[in-house]
Coordinates of C-alpha atoms in Angstrom, one line a residue:
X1 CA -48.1 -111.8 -175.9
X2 CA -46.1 -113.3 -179.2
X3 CA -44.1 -111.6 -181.7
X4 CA -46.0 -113.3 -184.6
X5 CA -48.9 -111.1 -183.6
X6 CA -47.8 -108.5 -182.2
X7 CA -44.6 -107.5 -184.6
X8 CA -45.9 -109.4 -187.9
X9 CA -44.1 -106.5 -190.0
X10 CA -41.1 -105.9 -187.6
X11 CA -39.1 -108.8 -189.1
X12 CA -35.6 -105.7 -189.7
X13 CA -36.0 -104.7 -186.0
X14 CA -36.2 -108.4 -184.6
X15 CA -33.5 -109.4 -186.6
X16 CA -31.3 -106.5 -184.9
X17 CA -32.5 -107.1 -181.7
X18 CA -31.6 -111.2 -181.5
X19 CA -28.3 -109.8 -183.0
X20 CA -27.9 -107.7 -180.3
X21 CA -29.2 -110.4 -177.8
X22 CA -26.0 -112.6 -178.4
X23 CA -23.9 -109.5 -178.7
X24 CA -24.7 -108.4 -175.5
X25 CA -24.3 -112.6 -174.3
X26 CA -20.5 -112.6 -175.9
X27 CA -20.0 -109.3 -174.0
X28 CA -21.1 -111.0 -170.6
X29 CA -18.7 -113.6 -171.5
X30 CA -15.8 -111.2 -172.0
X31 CA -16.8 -109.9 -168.6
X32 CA -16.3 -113.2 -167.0
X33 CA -13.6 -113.7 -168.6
X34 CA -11.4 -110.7 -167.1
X35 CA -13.1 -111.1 -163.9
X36 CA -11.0 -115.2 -164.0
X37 CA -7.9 -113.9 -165.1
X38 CA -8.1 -111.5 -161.9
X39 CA -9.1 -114.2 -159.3
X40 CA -5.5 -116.4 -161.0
X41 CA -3.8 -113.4 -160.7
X42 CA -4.7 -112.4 -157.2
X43 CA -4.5 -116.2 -156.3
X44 CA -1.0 -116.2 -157.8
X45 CA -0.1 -112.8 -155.9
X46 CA -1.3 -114.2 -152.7
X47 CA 0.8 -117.3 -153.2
X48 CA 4.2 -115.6 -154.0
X49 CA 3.4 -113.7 -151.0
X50 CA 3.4 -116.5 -148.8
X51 CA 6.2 -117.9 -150.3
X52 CA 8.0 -114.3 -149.9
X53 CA 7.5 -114.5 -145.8
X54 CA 7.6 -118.2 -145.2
X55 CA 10.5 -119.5 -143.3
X56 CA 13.5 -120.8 -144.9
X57 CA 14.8 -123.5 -142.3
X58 CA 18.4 -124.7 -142.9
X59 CA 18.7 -127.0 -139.6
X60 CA 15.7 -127.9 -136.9
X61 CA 17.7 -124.7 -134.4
X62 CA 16.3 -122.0 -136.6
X63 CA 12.9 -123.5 -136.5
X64 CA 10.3 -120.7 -135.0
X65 CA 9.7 -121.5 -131.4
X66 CA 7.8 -118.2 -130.5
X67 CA 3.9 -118.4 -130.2
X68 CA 4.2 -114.7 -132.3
X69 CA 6.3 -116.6 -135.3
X70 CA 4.1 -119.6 -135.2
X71 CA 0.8 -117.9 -135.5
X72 CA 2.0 -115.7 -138.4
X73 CA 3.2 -118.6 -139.9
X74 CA -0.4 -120.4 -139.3
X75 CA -2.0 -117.1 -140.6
X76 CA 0.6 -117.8 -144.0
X77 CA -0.7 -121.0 -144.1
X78 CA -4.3 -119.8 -143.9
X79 CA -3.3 -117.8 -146.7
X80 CA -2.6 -119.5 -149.0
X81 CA -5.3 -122.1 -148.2
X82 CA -7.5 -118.9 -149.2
X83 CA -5.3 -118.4 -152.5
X84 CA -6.4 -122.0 -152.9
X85 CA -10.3 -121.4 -152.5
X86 CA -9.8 -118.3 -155.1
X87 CA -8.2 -120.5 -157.6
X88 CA -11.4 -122.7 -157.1
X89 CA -13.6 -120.0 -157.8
X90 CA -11.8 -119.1 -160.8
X91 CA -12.2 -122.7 -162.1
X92 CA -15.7 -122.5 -161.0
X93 CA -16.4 -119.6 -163.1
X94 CA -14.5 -120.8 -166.2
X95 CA -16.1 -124.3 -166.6
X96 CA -19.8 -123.2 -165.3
X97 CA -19.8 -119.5 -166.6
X98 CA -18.0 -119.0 -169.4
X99 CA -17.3 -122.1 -170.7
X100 CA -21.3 -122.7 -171.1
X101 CA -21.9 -119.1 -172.4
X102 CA -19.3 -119.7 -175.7
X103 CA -20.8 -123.4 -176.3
X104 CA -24.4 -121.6 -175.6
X105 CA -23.3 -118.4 -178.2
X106 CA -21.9 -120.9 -181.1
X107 CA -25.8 -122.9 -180.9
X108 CA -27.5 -119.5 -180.6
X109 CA -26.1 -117.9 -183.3
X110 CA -26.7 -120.9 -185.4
X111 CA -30.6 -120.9 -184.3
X112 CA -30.9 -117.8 -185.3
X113 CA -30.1 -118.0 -188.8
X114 CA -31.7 -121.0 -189.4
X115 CA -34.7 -119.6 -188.3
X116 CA -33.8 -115.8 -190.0
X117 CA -33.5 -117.8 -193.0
X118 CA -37.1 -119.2 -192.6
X119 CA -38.5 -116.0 -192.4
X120 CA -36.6 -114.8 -195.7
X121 CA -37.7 -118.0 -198.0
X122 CA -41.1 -117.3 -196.8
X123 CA -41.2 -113.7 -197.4
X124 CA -39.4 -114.6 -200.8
X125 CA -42.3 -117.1 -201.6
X126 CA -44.8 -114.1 -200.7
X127 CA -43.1 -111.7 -203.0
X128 CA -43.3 -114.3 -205.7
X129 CA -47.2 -115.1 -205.7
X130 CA -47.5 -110.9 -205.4
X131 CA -45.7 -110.4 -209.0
X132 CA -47.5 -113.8 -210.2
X133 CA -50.7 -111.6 -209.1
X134 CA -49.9 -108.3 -210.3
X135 CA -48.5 -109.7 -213.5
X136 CA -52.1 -111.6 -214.2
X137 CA -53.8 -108.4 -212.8
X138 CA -51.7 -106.1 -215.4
X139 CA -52.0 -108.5 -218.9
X140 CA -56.0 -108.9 -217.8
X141 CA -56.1 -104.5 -217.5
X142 CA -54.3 -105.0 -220.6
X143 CA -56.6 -107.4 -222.1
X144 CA -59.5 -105.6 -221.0
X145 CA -58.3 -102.2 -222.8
X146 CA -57.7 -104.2 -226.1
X147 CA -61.3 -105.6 -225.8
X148 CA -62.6 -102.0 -225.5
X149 CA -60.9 -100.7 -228.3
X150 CA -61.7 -103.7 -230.5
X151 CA -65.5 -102.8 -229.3
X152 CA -65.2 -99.5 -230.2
X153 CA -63.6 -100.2 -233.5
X154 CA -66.4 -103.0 -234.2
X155 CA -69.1 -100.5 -233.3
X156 CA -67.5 -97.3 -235.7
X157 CA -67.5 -99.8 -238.3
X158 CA -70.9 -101.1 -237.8
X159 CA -72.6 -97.8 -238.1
X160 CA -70.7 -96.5 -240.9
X161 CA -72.5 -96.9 -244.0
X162 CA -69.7 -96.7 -246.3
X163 CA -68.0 -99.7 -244.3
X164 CA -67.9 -103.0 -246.4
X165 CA -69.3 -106.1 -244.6
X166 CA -66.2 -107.9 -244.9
X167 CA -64.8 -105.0 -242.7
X168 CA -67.7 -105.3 -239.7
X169 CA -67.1 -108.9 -239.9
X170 CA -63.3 -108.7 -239.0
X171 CA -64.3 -106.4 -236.5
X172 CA -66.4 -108.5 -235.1
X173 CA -64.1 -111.7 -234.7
X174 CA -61.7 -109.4 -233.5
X175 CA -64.0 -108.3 -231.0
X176 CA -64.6 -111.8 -230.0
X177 CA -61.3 -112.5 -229.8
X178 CA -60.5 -110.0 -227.3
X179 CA -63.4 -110.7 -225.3
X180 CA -62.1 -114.0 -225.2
X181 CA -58.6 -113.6 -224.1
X182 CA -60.2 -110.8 -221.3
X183 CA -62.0 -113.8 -220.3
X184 CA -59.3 -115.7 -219.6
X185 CA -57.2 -113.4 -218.1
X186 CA -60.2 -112.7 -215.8
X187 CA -60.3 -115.8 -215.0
X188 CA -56.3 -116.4 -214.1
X189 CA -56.0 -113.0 -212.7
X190 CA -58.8 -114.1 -210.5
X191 CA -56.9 -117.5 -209.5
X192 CA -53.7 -115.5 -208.9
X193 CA -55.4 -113.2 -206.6
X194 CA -57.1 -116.1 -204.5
X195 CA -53.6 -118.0 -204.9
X196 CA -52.4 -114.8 -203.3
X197 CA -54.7 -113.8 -200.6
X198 CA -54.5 -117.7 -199.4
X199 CA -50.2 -117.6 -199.0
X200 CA -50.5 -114.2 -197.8
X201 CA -52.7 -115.2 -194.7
X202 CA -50.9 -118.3 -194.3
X203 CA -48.0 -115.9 -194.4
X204 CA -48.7 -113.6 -191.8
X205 CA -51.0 -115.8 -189.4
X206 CA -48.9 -119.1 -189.5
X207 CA -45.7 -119.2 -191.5
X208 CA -44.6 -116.0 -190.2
X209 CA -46.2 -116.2 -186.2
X210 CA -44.3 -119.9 -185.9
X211 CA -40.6 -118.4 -187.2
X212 CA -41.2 -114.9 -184.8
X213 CA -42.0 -117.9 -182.3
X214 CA -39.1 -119.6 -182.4
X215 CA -36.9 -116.3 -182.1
X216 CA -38.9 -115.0 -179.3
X217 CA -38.7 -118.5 -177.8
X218 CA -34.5 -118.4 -178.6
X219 CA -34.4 -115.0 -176.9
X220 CA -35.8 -116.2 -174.2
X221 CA -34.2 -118.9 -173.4
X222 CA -31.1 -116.5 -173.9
X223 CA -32.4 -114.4 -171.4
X224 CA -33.0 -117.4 -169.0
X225 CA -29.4 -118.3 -169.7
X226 CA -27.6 -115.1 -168.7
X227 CA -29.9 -115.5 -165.3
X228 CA -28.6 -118.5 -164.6
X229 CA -25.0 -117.4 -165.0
X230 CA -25.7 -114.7 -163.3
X231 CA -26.5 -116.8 -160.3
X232 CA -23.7 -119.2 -161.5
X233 CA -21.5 -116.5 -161.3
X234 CA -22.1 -115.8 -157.7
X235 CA -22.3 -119.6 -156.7
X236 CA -18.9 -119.9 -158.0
X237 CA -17.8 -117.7 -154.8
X238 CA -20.6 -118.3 -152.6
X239 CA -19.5 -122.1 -152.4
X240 CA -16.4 -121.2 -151.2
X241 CA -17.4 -118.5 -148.5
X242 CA -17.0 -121.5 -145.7
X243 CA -13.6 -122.8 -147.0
X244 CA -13.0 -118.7 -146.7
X245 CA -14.6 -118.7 -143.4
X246 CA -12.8 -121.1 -141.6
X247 CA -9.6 -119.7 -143.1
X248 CA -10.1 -116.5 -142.2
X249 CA -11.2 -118.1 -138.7
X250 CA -8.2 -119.6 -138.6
X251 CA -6.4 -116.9 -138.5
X252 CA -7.9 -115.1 -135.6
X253 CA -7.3 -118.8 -133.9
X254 CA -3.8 -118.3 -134.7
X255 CA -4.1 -114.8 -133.4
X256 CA -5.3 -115.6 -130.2
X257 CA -2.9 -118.7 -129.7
X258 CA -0.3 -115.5 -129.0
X259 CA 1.6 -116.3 -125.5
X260 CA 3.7 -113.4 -124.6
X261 CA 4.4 -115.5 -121.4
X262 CA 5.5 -118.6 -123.3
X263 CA 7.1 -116.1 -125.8
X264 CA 9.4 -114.4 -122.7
X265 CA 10.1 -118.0 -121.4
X266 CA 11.4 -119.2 -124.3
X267 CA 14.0 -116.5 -124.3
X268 CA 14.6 -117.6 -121.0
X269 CA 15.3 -121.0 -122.2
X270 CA 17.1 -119.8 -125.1
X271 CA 19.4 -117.9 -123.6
X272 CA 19.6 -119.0 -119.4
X273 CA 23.3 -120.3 -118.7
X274 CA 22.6 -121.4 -114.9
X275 CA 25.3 -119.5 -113.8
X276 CA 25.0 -117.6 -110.8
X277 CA 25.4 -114.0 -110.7
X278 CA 28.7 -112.6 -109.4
X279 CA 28.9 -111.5 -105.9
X280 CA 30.5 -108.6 -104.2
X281 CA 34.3 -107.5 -104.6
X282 CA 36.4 -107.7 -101.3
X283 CA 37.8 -104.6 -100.3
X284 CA 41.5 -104.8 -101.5
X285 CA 44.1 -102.6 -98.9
X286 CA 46.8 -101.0 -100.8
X287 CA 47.4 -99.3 -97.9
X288 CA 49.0 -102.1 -95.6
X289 CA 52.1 -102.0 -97.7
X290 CA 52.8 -98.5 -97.0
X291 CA 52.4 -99.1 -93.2
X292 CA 54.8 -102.1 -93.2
X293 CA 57.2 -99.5 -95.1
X294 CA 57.4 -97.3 -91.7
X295 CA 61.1 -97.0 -89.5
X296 CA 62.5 -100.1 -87.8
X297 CA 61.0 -98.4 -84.7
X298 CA 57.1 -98.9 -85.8
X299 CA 55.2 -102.2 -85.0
X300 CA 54.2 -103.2 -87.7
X301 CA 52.9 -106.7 -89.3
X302 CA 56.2 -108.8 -90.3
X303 CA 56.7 -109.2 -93.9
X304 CA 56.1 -112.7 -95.8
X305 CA 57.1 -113.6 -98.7
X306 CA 53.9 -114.9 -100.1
X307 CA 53.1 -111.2 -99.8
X308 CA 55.7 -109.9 -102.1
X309 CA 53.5 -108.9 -105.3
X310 CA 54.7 -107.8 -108.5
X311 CA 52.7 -104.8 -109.8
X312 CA 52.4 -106.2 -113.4
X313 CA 51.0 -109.7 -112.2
X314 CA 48.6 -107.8 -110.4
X315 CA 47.4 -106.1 -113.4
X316 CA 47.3 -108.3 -115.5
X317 CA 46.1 -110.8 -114.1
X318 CA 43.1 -108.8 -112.7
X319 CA 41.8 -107.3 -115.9
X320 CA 41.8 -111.3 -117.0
X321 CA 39.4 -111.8 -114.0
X322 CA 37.2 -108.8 -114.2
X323 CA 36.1 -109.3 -118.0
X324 CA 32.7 -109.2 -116.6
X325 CA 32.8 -105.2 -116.4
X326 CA 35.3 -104.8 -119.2
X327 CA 36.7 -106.3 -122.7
X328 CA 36.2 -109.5 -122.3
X329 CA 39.6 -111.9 -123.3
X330 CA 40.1 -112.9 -126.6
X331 CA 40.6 -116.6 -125.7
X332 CA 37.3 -116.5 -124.1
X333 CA 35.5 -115.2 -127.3
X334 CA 38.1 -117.6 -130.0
X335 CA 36.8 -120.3 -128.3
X336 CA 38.3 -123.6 -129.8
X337 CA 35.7 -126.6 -132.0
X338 CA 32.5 -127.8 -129.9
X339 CA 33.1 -130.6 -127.5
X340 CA 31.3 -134.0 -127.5
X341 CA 29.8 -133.4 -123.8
X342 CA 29.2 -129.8 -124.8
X343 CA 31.4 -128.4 -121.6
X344 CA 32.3 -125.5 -123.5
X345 CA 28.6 -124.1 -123.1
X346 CA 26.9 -123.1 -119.6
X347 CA 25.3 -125.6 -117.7
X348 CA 21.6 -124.5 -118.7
X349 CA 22.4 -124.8 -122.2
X350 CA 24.7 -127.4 -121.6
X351 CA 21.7 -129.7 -120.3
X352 CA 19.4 -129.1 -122.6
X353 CA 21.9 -130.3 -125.6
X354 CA 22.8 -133.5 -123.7
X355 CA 19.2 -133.7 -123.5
X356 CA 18.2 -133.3 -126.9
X357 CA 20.6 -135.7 -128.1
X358 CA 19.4 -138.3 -125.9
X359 CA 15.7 -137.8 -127.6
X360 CA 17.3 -138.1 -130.3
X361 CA 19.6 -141.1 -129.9
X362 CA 16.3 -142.8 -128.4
X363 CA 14.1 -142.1 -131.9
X364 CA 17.2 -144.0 -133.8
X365 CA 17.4 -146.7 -131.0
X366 CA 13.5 -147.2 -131.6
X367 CA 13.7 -147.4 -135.1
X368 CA 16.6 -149.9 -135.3
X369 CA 14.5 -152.3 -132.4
X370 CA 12.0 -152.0 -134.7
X371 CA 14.2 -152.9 -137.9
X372 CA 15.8 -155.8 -135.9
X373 CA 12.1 -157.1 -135.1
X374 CA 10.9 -156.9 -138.8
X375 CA 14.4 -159.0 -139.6
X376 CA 13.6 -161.5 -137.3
X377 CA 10.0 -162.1 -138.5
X378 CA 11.5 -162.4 -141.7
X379 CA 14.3 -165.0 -140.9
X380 CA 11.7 -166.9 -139.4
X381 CA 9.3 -166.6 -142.4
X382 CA 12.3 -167.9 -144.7
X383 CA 13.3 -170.2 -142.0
X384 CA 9.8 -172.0 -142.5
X385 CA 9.4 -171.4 -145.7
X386 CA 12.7 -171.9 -148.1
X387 CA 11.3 -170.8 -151.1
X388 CA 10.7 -167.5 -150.1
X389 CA 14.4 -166.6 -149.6
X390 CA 17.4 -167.4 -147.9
X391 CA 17.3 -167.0 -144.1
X392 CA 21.3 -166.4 -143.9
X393 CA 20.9 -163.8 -146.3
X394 CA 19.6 -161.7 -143.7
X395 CA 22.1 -162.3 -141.2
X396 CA 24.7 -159.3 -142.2
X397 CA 21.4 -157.0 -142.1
X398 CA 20.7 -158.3 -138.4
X399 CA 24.0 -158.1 -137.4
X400 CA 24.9 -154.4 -138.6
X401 CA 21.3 -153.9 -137.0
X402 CA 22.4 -154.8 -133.5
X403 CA 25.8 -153.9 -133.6
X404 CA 24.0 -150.2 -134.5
X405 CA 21.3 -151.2 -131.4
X406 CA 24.6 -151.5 -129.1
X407 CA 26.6 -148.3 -130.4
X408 CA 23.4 -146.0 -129.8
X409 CA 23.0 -147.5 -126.0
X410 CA 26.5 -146.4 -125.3
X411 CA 25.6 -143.3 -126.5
X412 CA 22.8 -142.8 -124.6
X413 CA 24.3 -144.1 -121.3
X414 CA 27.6 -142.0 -122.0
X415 CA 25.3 -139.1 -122.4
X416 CA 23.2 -139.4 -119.8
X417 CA 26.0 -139.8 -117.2
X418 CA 26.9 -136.5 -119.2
X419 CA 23.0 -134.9 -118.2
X420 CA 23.1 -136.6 -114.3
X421 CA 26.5 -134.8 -113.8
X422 CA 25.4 -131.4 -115.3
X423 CA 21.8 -131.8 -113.6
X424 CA 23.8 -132.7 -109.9
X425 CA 26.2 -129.5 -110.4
X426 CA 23.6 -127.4 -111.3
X427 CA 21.3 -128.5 -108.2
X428 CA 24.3 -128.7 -105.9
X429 CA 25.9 -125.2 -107.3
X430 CA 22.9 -123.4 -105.3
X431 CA 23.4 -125.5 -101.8
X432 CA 27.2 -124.4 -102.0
X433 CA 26.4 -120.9 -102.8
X434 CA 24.2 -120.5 -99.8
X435 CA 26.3 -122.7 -97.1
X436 CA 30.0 -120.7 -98.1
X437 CA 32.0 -120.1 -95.4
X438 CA 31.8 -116.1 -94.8
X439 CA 35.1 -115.9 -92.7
X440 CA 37.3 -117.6 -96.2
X441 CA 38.7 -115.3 -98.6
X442 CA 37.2 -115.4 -101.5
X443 CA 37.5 -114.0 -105.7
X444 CA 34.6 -113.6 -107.9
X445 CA 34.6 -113.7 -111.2
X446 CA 36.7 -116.6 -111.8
X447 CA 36.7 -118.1 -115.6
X448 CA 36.9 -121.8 -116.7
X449 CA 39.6 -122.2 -119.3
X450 CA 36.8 -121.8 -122.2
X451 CA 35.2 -118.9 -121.3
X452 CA 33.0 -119.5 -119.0
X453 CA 32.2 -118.5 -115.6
X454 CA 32.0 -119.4 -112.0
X455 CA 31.1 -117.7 -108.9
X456 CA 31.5 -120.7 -106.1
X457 CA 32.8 -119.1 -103.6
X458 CA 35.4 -121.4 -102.6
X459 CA 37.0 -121.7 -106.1
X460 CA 39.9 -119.5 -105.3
X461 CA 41.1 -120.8 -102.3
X462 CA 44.7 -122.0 -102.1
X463 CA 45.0 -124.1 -99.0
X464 CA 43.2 -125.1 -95.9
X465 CA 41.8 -121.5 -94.4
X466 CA 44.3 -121.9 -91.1
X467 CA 46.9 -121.3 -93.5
X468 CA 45.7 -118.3 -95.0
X469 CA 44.1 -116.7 -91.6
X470 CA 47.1 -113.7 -91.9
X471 CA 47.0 -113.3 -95.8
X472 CA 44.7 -110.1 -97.6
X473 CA 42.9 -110.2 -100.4
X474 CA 46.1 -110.3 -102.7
X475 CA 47.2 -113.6 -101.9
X476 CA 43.8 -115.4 -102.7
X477 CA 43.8 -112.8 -105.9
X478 CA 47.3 -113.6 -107.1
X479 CA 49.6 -115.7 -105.1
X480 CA 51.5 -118.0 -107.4
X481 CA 54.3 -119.0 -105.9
X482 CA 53.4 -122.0 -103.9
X483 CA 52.0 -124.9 -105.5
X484 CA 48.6 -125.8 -104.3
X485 CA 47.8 -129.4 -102.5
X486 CA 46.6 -132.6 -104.0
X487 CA 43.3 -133.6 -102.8
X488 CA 43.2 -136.5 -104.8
X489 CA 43.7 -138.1 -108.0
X490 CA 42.0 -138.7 -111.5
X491 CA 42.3 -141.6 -114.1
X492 CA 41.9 -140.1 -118.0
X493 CA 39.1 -141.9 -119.7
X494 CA 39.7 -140.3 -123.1
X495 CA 42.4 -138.3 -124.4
X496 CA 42.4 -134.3 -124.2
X497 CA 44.3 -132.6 -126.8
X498 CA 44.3 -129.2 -124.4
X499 CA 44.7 -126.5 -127.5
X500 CA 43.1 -123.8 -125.2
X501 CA 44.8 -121.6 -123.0
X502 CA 45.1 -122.3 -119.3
X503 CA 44.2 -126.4 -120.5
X504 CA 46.3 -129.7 -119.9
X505 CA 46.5 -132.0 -122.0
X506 CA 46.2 -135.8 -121.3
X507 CA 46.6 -139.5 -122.5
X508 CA 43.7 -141.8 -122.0
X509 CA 44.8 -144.0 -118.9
X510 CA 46.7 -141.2 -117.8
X511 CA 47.1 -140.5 -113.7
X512 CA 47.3 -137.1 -112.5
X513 CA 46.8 -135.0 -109.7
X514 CA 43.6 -133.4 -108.7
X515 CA 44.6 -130.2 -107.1
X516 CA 41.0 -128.0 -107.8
X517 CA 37.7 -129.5 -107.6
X518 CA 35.2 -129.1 -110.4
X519 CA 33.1 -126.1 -109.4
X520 CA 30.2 -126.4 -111.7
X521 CA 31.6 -125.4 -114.8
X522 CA 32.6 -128.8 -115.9
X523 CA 36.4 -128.3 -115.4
X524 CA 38.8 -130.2 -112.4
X525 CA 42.4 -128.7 -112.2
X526 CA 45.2 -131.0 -112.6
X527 CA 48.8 -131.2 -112.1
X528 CA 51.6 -134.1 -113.3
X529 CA 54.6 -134.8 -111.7
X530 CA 56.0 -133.0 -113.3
X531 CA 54.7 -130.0 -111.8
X532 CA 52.6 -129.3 -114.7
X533 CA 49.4 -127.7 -114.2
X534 CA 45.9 -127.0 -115.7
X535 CA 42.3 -128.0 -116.4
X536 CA 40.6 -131.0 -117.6
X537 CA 37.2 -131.8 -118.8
X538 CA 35.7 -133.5 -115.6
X539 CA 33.8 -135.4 -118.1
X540 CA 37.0 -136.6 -119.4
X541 CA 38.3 -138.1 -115.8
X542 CA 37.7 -141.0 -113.6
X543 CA 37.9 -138.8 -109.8
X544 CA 39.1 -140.2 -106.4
X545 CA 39.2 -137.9 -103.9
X546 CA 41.7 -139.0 -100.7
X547 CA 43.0 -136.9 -97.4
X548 CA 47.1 -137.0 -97.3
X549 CA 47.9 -137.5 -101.2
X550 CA 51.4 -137.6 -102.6
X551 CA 52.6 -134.5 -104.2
X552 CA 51.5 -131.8 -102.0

């Protein structure tokens, strides 16, 4: 099967059909083209997207803690690892495919007209021997005609009897003559037509055959060329399919890594404040004062004047205590800057602040041990060798080093005493809650002066319980107008500026009295001698508790 044999005379159909050939290549090459742009697009799409839906973290207490953020966040991740992979197979297809089909359609179309040129020059050289040919063919017809009529003429002449000699002799050279030249023309007509018949087979059975070779053999290595970037094209993406794979199986992994347990504990965590929750209201008798109201003849309880309530106290004062199941005050939401020890939050969250900080505290203490080592290994390098620097140079370094070391242990032990007094009040809040005395008189509902809340049950008592065995409900509630014992006294250890409402403020080194014991909300209630009362950070205070203290 070869075109030389086959299509010797189809030399106008194969020169459409290689034309065609690296049409239909460049058209391939378009295709792959648009099909690249699409995978950078869609690669570029996907990436924006991720970008759209990825966090944006301002501080490390909006990172994503739920196993339902984290995994989408993994599955974004995945994503645009898979963006990634479809940028590679755009590459892939642009250096493999099309880049090698332009570079292979330049040296095609340069093939071909080299070799369409061949075929042209030697149909051109066939041409020419044809008129050489047919012009020798024609002037020997031509010759031979003249020859005939010069034997005619010679042969009238000859037989007519009035015809001089002279005349039959001319005749007769010029009969000659033309037989001559016939000769020759015979004889070159009859080298021009062997001339011929030899180019014309060597035309069309090896000129010819080996140019129709040469584009069959160019068309099919075209055609072998768009196979193999046909199977280029799909390697481009088939290399990637694993990559895709263990994307794609990453995001089921991600999807399966889903806690809802862990998810509802961390909102538990989040949000717990270790409080208790409140307990049951005593019964309050408004009725007592109307029996004590009856004629001087009726027994009735006698009056005290602890018992003497003013109607407006009483109201206002309880909606203060009962924000719980109301509007809760507005110095309890205003609440004033964050303190140091973090007292102003509930215990739970309380603890794990203090706790936090100490991690952290620990990470900077680590890292300045380390610094402080490196220094040292260093002083001692320049300390045995001179000419490597100046081992006093590095004594401001290693001083501001360990001064830093010491700062960051008092940190840490000021906040850990900080965490063991939370943890203890916490841990000690439930024993209290369970062993309270049934037969005192109790409030609930109570609130620290930031806010928060306490439900001990013996928070609201204002003396020892014999004193109190005839009193109702009102004068736990609201009784005012006795002072309340000293059980002890407290040394400041800082200074308290005591902005809030219901606070006292204090001077570091300050002695005061401790009338209230801290509850497990982080504040003690104090009093001066001056008769000035309110509460203190218990953080804040050195506490001695003593029977029979002054100013009671």
């Amino acid at each position: 099967m070869s075109w030389g044999a086959e299509l010797w005379d189809q030399f106008d159909n194969l020169d459409k059909h290689t034309q065609w050939g690296i049409d239909f290549l460049e058209r391939y090459a378009k295709f792959v083209k648009e099909r690249i742009e699409i995978e950078q697009n869609y690669a570029k799409q996907l990436r924006n997207l991720v970008k759209k839906y990825c966090p944006k973290r301002s501080s490390k207490d909006e990172e994503p803690r739920f196993t339902s953020c984290l995994a989408f966040f993994n599955i974004l991740n995945e994503l645009n690892d898979y963006a990634g992979q479809r940028e590679v197979v755009a590459e892939e297809m642009g250096h493999r495919v099309y880049g090698e089909l332009m570079r292979y359609s330049h040296d095609l179309k340069t093939e071909r007209k080299m070799h369409l040129q061949e075929g042209r020059k030697a149909q051109q050289y066939l041409d020419m021997c044809w008129k050489q040919m047919d012009n020798s063919k024609k002037k020997f017809e031509r010759e031979c005609r003249e020859a005939e009529k010069a034997q005619q003429s010679y042969e009238r002449l000859d037989n007519d009897t009035n015809a001089t000699k002279a005349d039959v002799e001319k005749a007769k050279q010029q009969l000659n003559l033309r037989t001559h030249m016939a000769d020759e023309n015979k004889n070159e007509y009859a080298a021009q037509l062997q001339n011929f018949n030899g180019e014309q087979h060597k035309h069309y059975h090896i000129v010819i055959p080996q140019i129709y070779k040469h584009l069959q053999e160019m068309d099919e290595r075209r055609t072998i060329k768009l196979s193999e970037c046909y199977k280029g094209f799909a390697d481009s993406e088939r290399k990637v399919i694993p990559i895709i794979s263990k994307c794609l199986e990453g995001m089921i992994l991600a999807a399966k890594s889903v806690d809802e347990r862990r998810d509802s504990q961390i909102v538990i965590d989040s949000f717990k404040s270790g409080f208790e929750p409140p307990g049951d209201f005593p019964f309050e008798d408004y009725s007592q004062h109307i029996y004590r109201t009856v004629s001087d003849g009726t027994i009735s309880t006698p009056k005290q004047e602890g018992m003497k309530i003013d109607p407006k106290t009483t109201v206002g004062k309880a909606k203060g205590k009962l924000w719980l199941f109301g509007k809760k005050p507005k110095w309890s939401v205003k609440m004033g800057p964050a303190l140091e020890d973090f007292s102003h939050l509930p215990p739970e969250q309380r603890r794990k602040k203090l706790q936090q900080r100490i991690d952290e505290l620990n990470r900077e203490l680590q890292k300045e041990t380390d610094q402080k080592d490196a220094l040292i290994k260093m002083k001692d390098v320049y300390e045995k060798n001179p000419q490597m620097g100046d081992p006093g140079s590095l004594q401001p370094k290693l001083a501001e080093t360990m001064s830093n070391m010491d700062r960051l242990r008092m940190e840490i032990h000021k906040n850990e005493a900080w965490l063991s007094e939370v943890e203890g009040k916490v841990a000690a809040r439930g024993d209290r809650r369970h062993s309270s005395d049934i037969n005192h008189l109790v409030t609930q509902g109570r609130e620290s002066p930031e806010g928060s809340y306490t439900d001990d049950a013996n928070q609201e008592v204002r003396g020892p319980p014999q004193q109190h065995a005839h009193h109702n409900e009102f004068d736990d509630e609201f009784e005012d107008d006795d002072p309340l014992p000293a059980i002890g006294h407290c040394k400041a250890i800082y200074p308290f500026d005591g902005h809030n409402e219901g606070t006292l403020a204090m001077k570091e080194g300050e002695v005061l009295y401790v009338i209230e014991e801290d509850k497990g909300d982080g504040w003690t209630r104090a009093r001066r001698q001056n008769g000035e009362e309110g509460y203190v950070p218990t953080s804040y205070i050195d506490v001695t508790l003593e029977k029979n203290s002054k100013g009671s």
